[in-house]
mmCIF file of C-alpha atoms and ligand atoms in Angstrom:
data_model
loop_
_atom_site.group_PDB
_atom_site.id
_atom_site.type_symbol
_atom_site.label_atom_id
_atom_site.label_comp_id
_atom_site.label_asym_id
_atom_site.label_seq_id
_atom_site.Cartn_x
_atom_site.Cartn_y
_atom_site.Cartn_z
ATOM 1 C CA MET A 391 0.000 0.000 0.000
ATOM 2 C CA LYS A 392 1.196 3.497 -0.901
ATOM 3 C CA ASN A 393 2.206 5.651 2.066
ATOM 4 C CA LEU A 394 -0.651 7.539 3.689
ATOM 5 C CA ILE A 395 0.441 11.062 4.599
ATOM 6 C CA LEU A 396 -1.486 13.203 7.083
ATOM 7 C CA GLU A 397 -1.336 16.979 6.796
ATOM 8 C CA GLY A 398 -3.252 19.741 8.515
ATOM 9 C CA PHE A 399 -3.023 22.616 10.929
ATOM 10 C CA MET A 400 -1.582 22.257 14.437
ATOM 11 C CA GLY A 401 -4.169 20.696 16.732
ATOM 12 C CA CYS A 402 -6.136 18.879 14.013
ATOM 13 C CA GLY A 403 -5.075 15.526 15.492
ATOM 14 C CA LYS A 404 -2.554 14.289 12.914
ATOM 15 C CA SER A 405 -0.405 12.347 15.408
ATOM 16 C CA ARG A 406 -3.357 10.734 17.161
ATOM 17 C CA ILE A 407 -5.055 9.751 13.893
ATOM 18 C CA ALA A 408 -1.738 8.490 12.479
ATOM 19 C CA SER A 409 -1.219 6.106 15.375
ATOM 20 C CA GLU A 410 -4.836 4.834 15.184
ATOM 21 C CA LEU A 411 -4.472 4.397 11.425
ATOM 22 C CA GLY A 412 -1.106 2.657 11.744
ATOM 23 C CA ARG A 413 -2.510 0.280 14.335
ATOM 24 C CA SER A 414 -5.652 -0.573 12.414
ATOM 25 C CA ILE A 415 -3.939 -1.279 9.079
ATOM 26 C CA LYS A 416 -0.638 -2.448 10.571
ATOM 27 C CA LEU A 417 1.629 0.118 8.985
ATOM 28 C CA GLU A 418 4.659 1.775 10.544
ATOM 29 C CA VAL A 419 3.986 5.320 11.775
ATOM 30 C CA ILE A 420 6.513 8.064 11.061
ATOM 31 C CA ASP A 421 6.087 11.527 12.586
ATOM 32 C CA THR A 422 8.329 14.121 10.914
ATOM 33 C CA ASP A 423 8.546 16.254 14.076
ATOM 34 C CA ASP A 424 9.693 13.194 16.060
ATOM 35 C CA VAL A 425 12.297 12.349 13.400
ATOM 36 C CA ILE A 426 13.692 15.893 13.608
ATOM 37 C CA GLU A 427 13.723 15.916 17.422
ATOM 38 C CA ARG A 428 15.496 12.557 17.516
ATOM 39 C CA LYS A 429 18.128 13.593 14.976
ATOM 40 C CA GLN A 430 18.721 16.916 16.661
ATOM 41 C CA GLY A 431 18.567 15.632 20.228
ATOM 42 C CA ARG A 432 16.464 18.670 21.161
ATOM 43 C CA THR A 433 12.806 19.640 21.135
ATOM 44 C CA ILE A 434 11.140 21.611 18.342
ATOM 45 C CA ALA A 435 10.772 24.551 20.765
ATOM 46 C CA LYS A 436 14.543 24.475 21.454
ATOM 47 C CA ILE A 437 15.362 24.238 17.739
ATOM 48 C CA PHE A 438 13.272 27.362 17.058
ATOM 49 C CA GLU A 439 14.808 29.156 20.025
ATOM 50 C CA GLU A 440 18.440 28.282 19.258
ATOM 51 C CA SER A 441 18.496 27.989 15.457
ATOM 52 C CA GLY A 442 15.381 29.825 14.235
ATOM 53 C CA GLU A 443 12.421 28.905 12.050
ATOM 54 C CA GLU A 444 14.334 28.859 8.764
ATOM 55 C CA ALA A 445 16.750 26.213 10.030
ATOM 56 C CA PHE A 446 13.773 24.122 11.194
ATOM 57 C CA ARG A 447 12.109 24.426 7.768
ATOM 58 C CA ASP A 448 15.328 23.176 6.133
ATOM 59 C CA MET A 449 15.302 20.205 8.511
ATOM 60 C CA GLU A 450 11.729 19.420 7.460
ATOM 61 C CA THR A 451 12.658 19.382 3.770
ATOM 62 C CA ALA A 452 15.684 17.191 4.540
ATOM 63 C CA VAL A 453 13.409 14.637 6.257
ATOM 64 C CA LEU A 454 11.093 14.513 3.227
ATOM 65 C CA ARG A 455 14.059 14.007 0.905
ATOM 66 C CA GLU A 456 15.310 11.167 3.093
ATOM 67 C CA LEU A 457 11.895 9.514 3.069
ATOM 68 C CA SER A 458 11.536 9.828 -0.705
ATOM 69 C CA ASP A 459 12.934 6.381 -1.502
ATOM 70 C CA ARG A 460 10.279 4.734 0.599
ATOM 71 C CA GLN A 461 6.900 5.166 -1.020
ATOM 72 C CA GLU A 462 5.036 2.283 0.598
ATOM 73 C CA GLY A 463 4.091 0.837 3.929
ATOM 74 C CA ALA A 464 4.002 3.841 6.231
ATOM 75 C CA VAL A 465 1.626 6.345 7.736
ATOM 76 C CA ILE A 466 3.463 9.670 7.806
ATOM 77 C CA SER A 467 2.312 12.486 10.058
ATOM 78 C CA LEU A 468 3.628 15.930 9.061
ATOM 79 C CA GLY A 469 4.353 19.069 11.056
ATOM 80 C CA GLY A 470 1.619 21.629 10.396
ATOM 81 C CA GLY A 471 3.836 23.944 8.331
ATOM 82 C CA MET A 472 5.284 21.286 6.024
ATOM 83 C CA PRO A 473 3.084 21.943 2.952
ATOM 84 C CA VAL A 474 3.850 25.682 2.889
ATOM 85 C CA LYS A 475 7.066 25.281 0.831
ATOM 86 C CA SER A 476 6.461 24.402 -2.800
ATOM 87 C CA GLU A 477 9.433 22.015 -2.828
ATOM 88 C CA ASN A 478 7.826 20.110 0.053
ATOM 89 C CA ARG A 479 4.481 19.889 -1.757
ATOM 90 C CA LYS A 480 6.260 18.416 -4.770
ATOM 91 C CA LEU A 481 8.076 15.857 -2.595
ATOM 92 C CA LEU A 482 4.806 14.971 -0.847
ATOM 93 C CA LYS A 483 3.040 14.223 -4.130
ATOM 94 C CA GLU A 484 5.735 11.663 -4.938
ATOM 95 C CA LEU A 485 5.803 10.208 -1.434
ATOM 96 C CA GLY A 486 2.237 8.902 -1.175
ATOM 97 C CA THR A 487 -1.445 9.738 -0.804
ATOM 98 C CA VAL A 488 -1.808 13.055 1.012
ATOM 99 C CA ILE A 489 -4.786 13.346 3.341
ATOM 100 C CA TYR A 490 -5.754 16.786 4.614
ATOM 101 C CA LEU A 491 -7.415 16.702 8.043
ATOM 102 C CA LYS A 492 -9.447 19.854 7.692
ATOM 103 C CA ALA A 493 -10.826 21.600 10.753
ATOM 104 C CA ASP A 494 -12.265 25.053 11.212
ATOM 105 C CA SER A 495 -10.492 27.636 13.312
ATOM 106 C CA ASN A 496 -12.885 27.383 16.293
ATOM 107 C CA VAL A 497 -12.247 23.668 16.686
ATOM 108 C CA LEU A 498 -8.486 24.222 16.375
ATOM 109 C CA ILE A 499 -8.405 27.120 18.834
ATOM 110 C CA ARG A 500 -10.252 25.077 21.423
ATOM 111 C CA ARG A 501 -7.892 22.134 21.000
ATOM 112 C CA LEU A 502 -4.779 24.301 21.004
ATOM 113 C CA GLN A 503 -5.530 25.990 24.303
ATOM 114 C CA ARG A 504 -3.248 23.485 25.991
ATOM 115 C CA GLY A 505 0.307 22.927 24.810
ATOM 116 C CA VAL A 506 0.981 26.363 23.297
ATOM 117 C CA GLU A 507 4.419 26.404 24.931
ATOM 118 C CA LYS A 508 5.417 23.386 22.834
ATOM 119 C CA ARG A 509 4.420 25.193 19.647
ATOM 120 C CA PRO A 510 6.753 28.080 18.866
ATOM 121 C CA MET A 511 4.574 29.275 15.958
ATOM 122 C CA LEU A 512 1.877 30.089 18.518
ATOM 123 C CA SER A 513 3.625 31.065 21.717
ATOM 124 C CA GLY A 514 3.736 34.775 22.501
ATOM 125 C CA HIS A 515 0.756 35.535 20.245
ATOM 126 C CA ASP A 516 -2.944 35.988 20.790
ATOM 127 C CA LEU A 517 -4.077 32.425 20.069
ATOM 128 C CA LYS A 518 -7.284 33.217 18.155
ATOM 129 C CA GLU A 519 -5.692 35.891 15.954
ATOM 130 C CA ARG A 520 -2.636 33.789 15.240
ATOM 131 C CA VAL A 521 -4.563 30.628 14.341
ATOM 132 C CA GLU A 522 -6.888 32.584 12.042
ATOM 133 C CA GLN A 523 -3.960 34.361 10.384
ATOM 134 C CA LEU A 524 -1.828 31.240 9.821
ATOM 135 C CA LEU A 525 -4.810 29.165 8.714
ATOM 136 C CA SER A 526 -5.816 31.729 6.108
ATOM 137 C CA GLU A 527 -2.212 31.853 4.839
ATOM 138 C CA ARG A 528 -1.943 28.080 4.676
ATOM 139 C CA GLU A 529 -5.365 26.820 3.612
ATOM 140 C CA ALA A 530 -4.573 26.978 -0.116
ATOM 141 C CA PHE A 531 -1.325 25.047 0.401
ATOM 142 C CA TYR A 532 -3.083 22.278 2.314
ATOM 143 C CA GLU A 533 -5.715 22.020 -0.406
ATOM 144 C CA ASP A 534 -3.090 22.068 -3.133
ATOM 145 C CA ALA A 535 -1.068 19.239 -1.574
ATOM 146 C CA ALA A 536 -4.119 17.078 -0.772
ATOM 147 C CA ASP A 537 -5.323 14.015 -2.663
ATOM 148 C CA ILE A 538 -8.092 13.513 -0.110
ATOM 149 C CA VAL A 539 -9.791 16.029 2.195
ATOM 150 C CA ILE A 540 -11.405 14.820 5.423
ATOM 151 C CA GLU A 541 -13.473 17.342 7.379
ATOM 152 C CA ILE A 542 -12.885 16.371 10.966
ATOM 153 C CA GLY A 543 -15.458 18.368 12.949
ATOM 154 C CA GLU A 544 -15.969 16.828 16.385
ATOM 155 C CA ASP A 545 -15.727 13.200 15.237
ATOM 156 C CA ASP A 546 -13.727 10.804 17.373
ATOM 157 C CA PRO A 547 -10.474 9.347 15.965
ATOM 158 C CA GLU A 548 -11.939 5.880 15.245
ATOM 159 C CA LYS A 549 -14.621 7.414 13.035
ATOM 160 C CA ILE A 550 -12.082 9.587 11.225
ATOM 161 C CA VAL A 551 -9.842 6.563 10.577
ATOM 162 C CA LYS A 552 -12.822 4.706 9.107
ATOM 163 C CA ARG A 553 -13.588 7.610 6.783
ATOM 164 C CA ILE A 554 -9.949 7.843 5.715
ATOM 165 C CA MET A 555 -9.878 4.137 4.875
ATOM 166 C CA GLU A 556 -13.077 4.360 2.841
ATOM 167 C CA LYS A 557 -11.722 7.262 0.797
ATOM 168 C CA ALA A 558 -8.202 5.887 0.434
ATOM 169 C CA GLU A 559 -9.529 2.608 -0.960
ATOM 170 C CA GLN A 560 -11.586 4.288 -3.693
HETATM 171 C C1 S3P B 2066 4.427 23.823 13.097
HETATM 172 C C2 S3P B 2066 3.716 22.722 13.549
HETATM 173 C C3 S3P B 2066 4.272 21.773 14.516
HETATM 174 C C4 S3P B 2066 5.804 21.736 14.413
HETATM 175 C C5 S3P B 2066 6.361 23.123 14.535
HETATM 176 C C6 S3P B 2066 5.835 24.075 13.469
HETATM 177 C C7 S3P B 2066 3.756 24.769 12.159
HETATM 178 O O1 S3P B 2066 3.745 20.466 14.308
HETATM 179 O O2 S3P B 2066 6.194 21.156 13.200
HETATM 180 O O3 S3P B 2066 6.062 23.596 15.819
HETATM 181 O O4 S3P B 2066 4.430 25.631 11.569
HETATM 182 O O5 S3P B 2066 2.515 24.630 11.982
HETATM 183 P P1 S3P B 2066 2.221 20.048 14.726
HETATM 184 O O6 S3P B 2066 1.334 20.432 13.587
HETATM 185 O O7 S3P B 2066 2.321 18.558 14.889
HETATM 186 O O8 S3P B 2066 1.898 20.755 15.991
#
């Protein structure tokens, strides 16, 4: 089976859905943020603080390039900003089926209330304004990269996984 790649804004549940999906169809789960943290031996927040956003974005592209020779057998969960760079969107198209977990800003804001300190793109900003701003900047990139769009609403992860499987099999 071609890789299944999950994209979407911070807080949409990519990691949670990826592990449910991996478990139910017995595929390895790869989380690009985890890969970067492991390689760097420091958290995403520390990478932003010590090296800056641009260095982190380069690390993200490097991870996609490294994954590019493995187009099957994995569920890949992306950091929320991954599809912003056009080079990344091109790499994603070659890497597998891209599934956009689409949520509206109110759902995201509610879910993001906790854990802001782990997310340097949000910390130090007014949460509502920042989410609305970034989402409006990114929406077109998520749509552009997506093969499948799943509106997540308030559905629980099991239901979302079922809907992903139905669409991915078509
Ligand atoms: C980011 C999202 C984060 C992480 C980094 C930057 C973004 O991943 O990659 O903090 O720019 O949206 P999650 O979407 O898993 O929170």
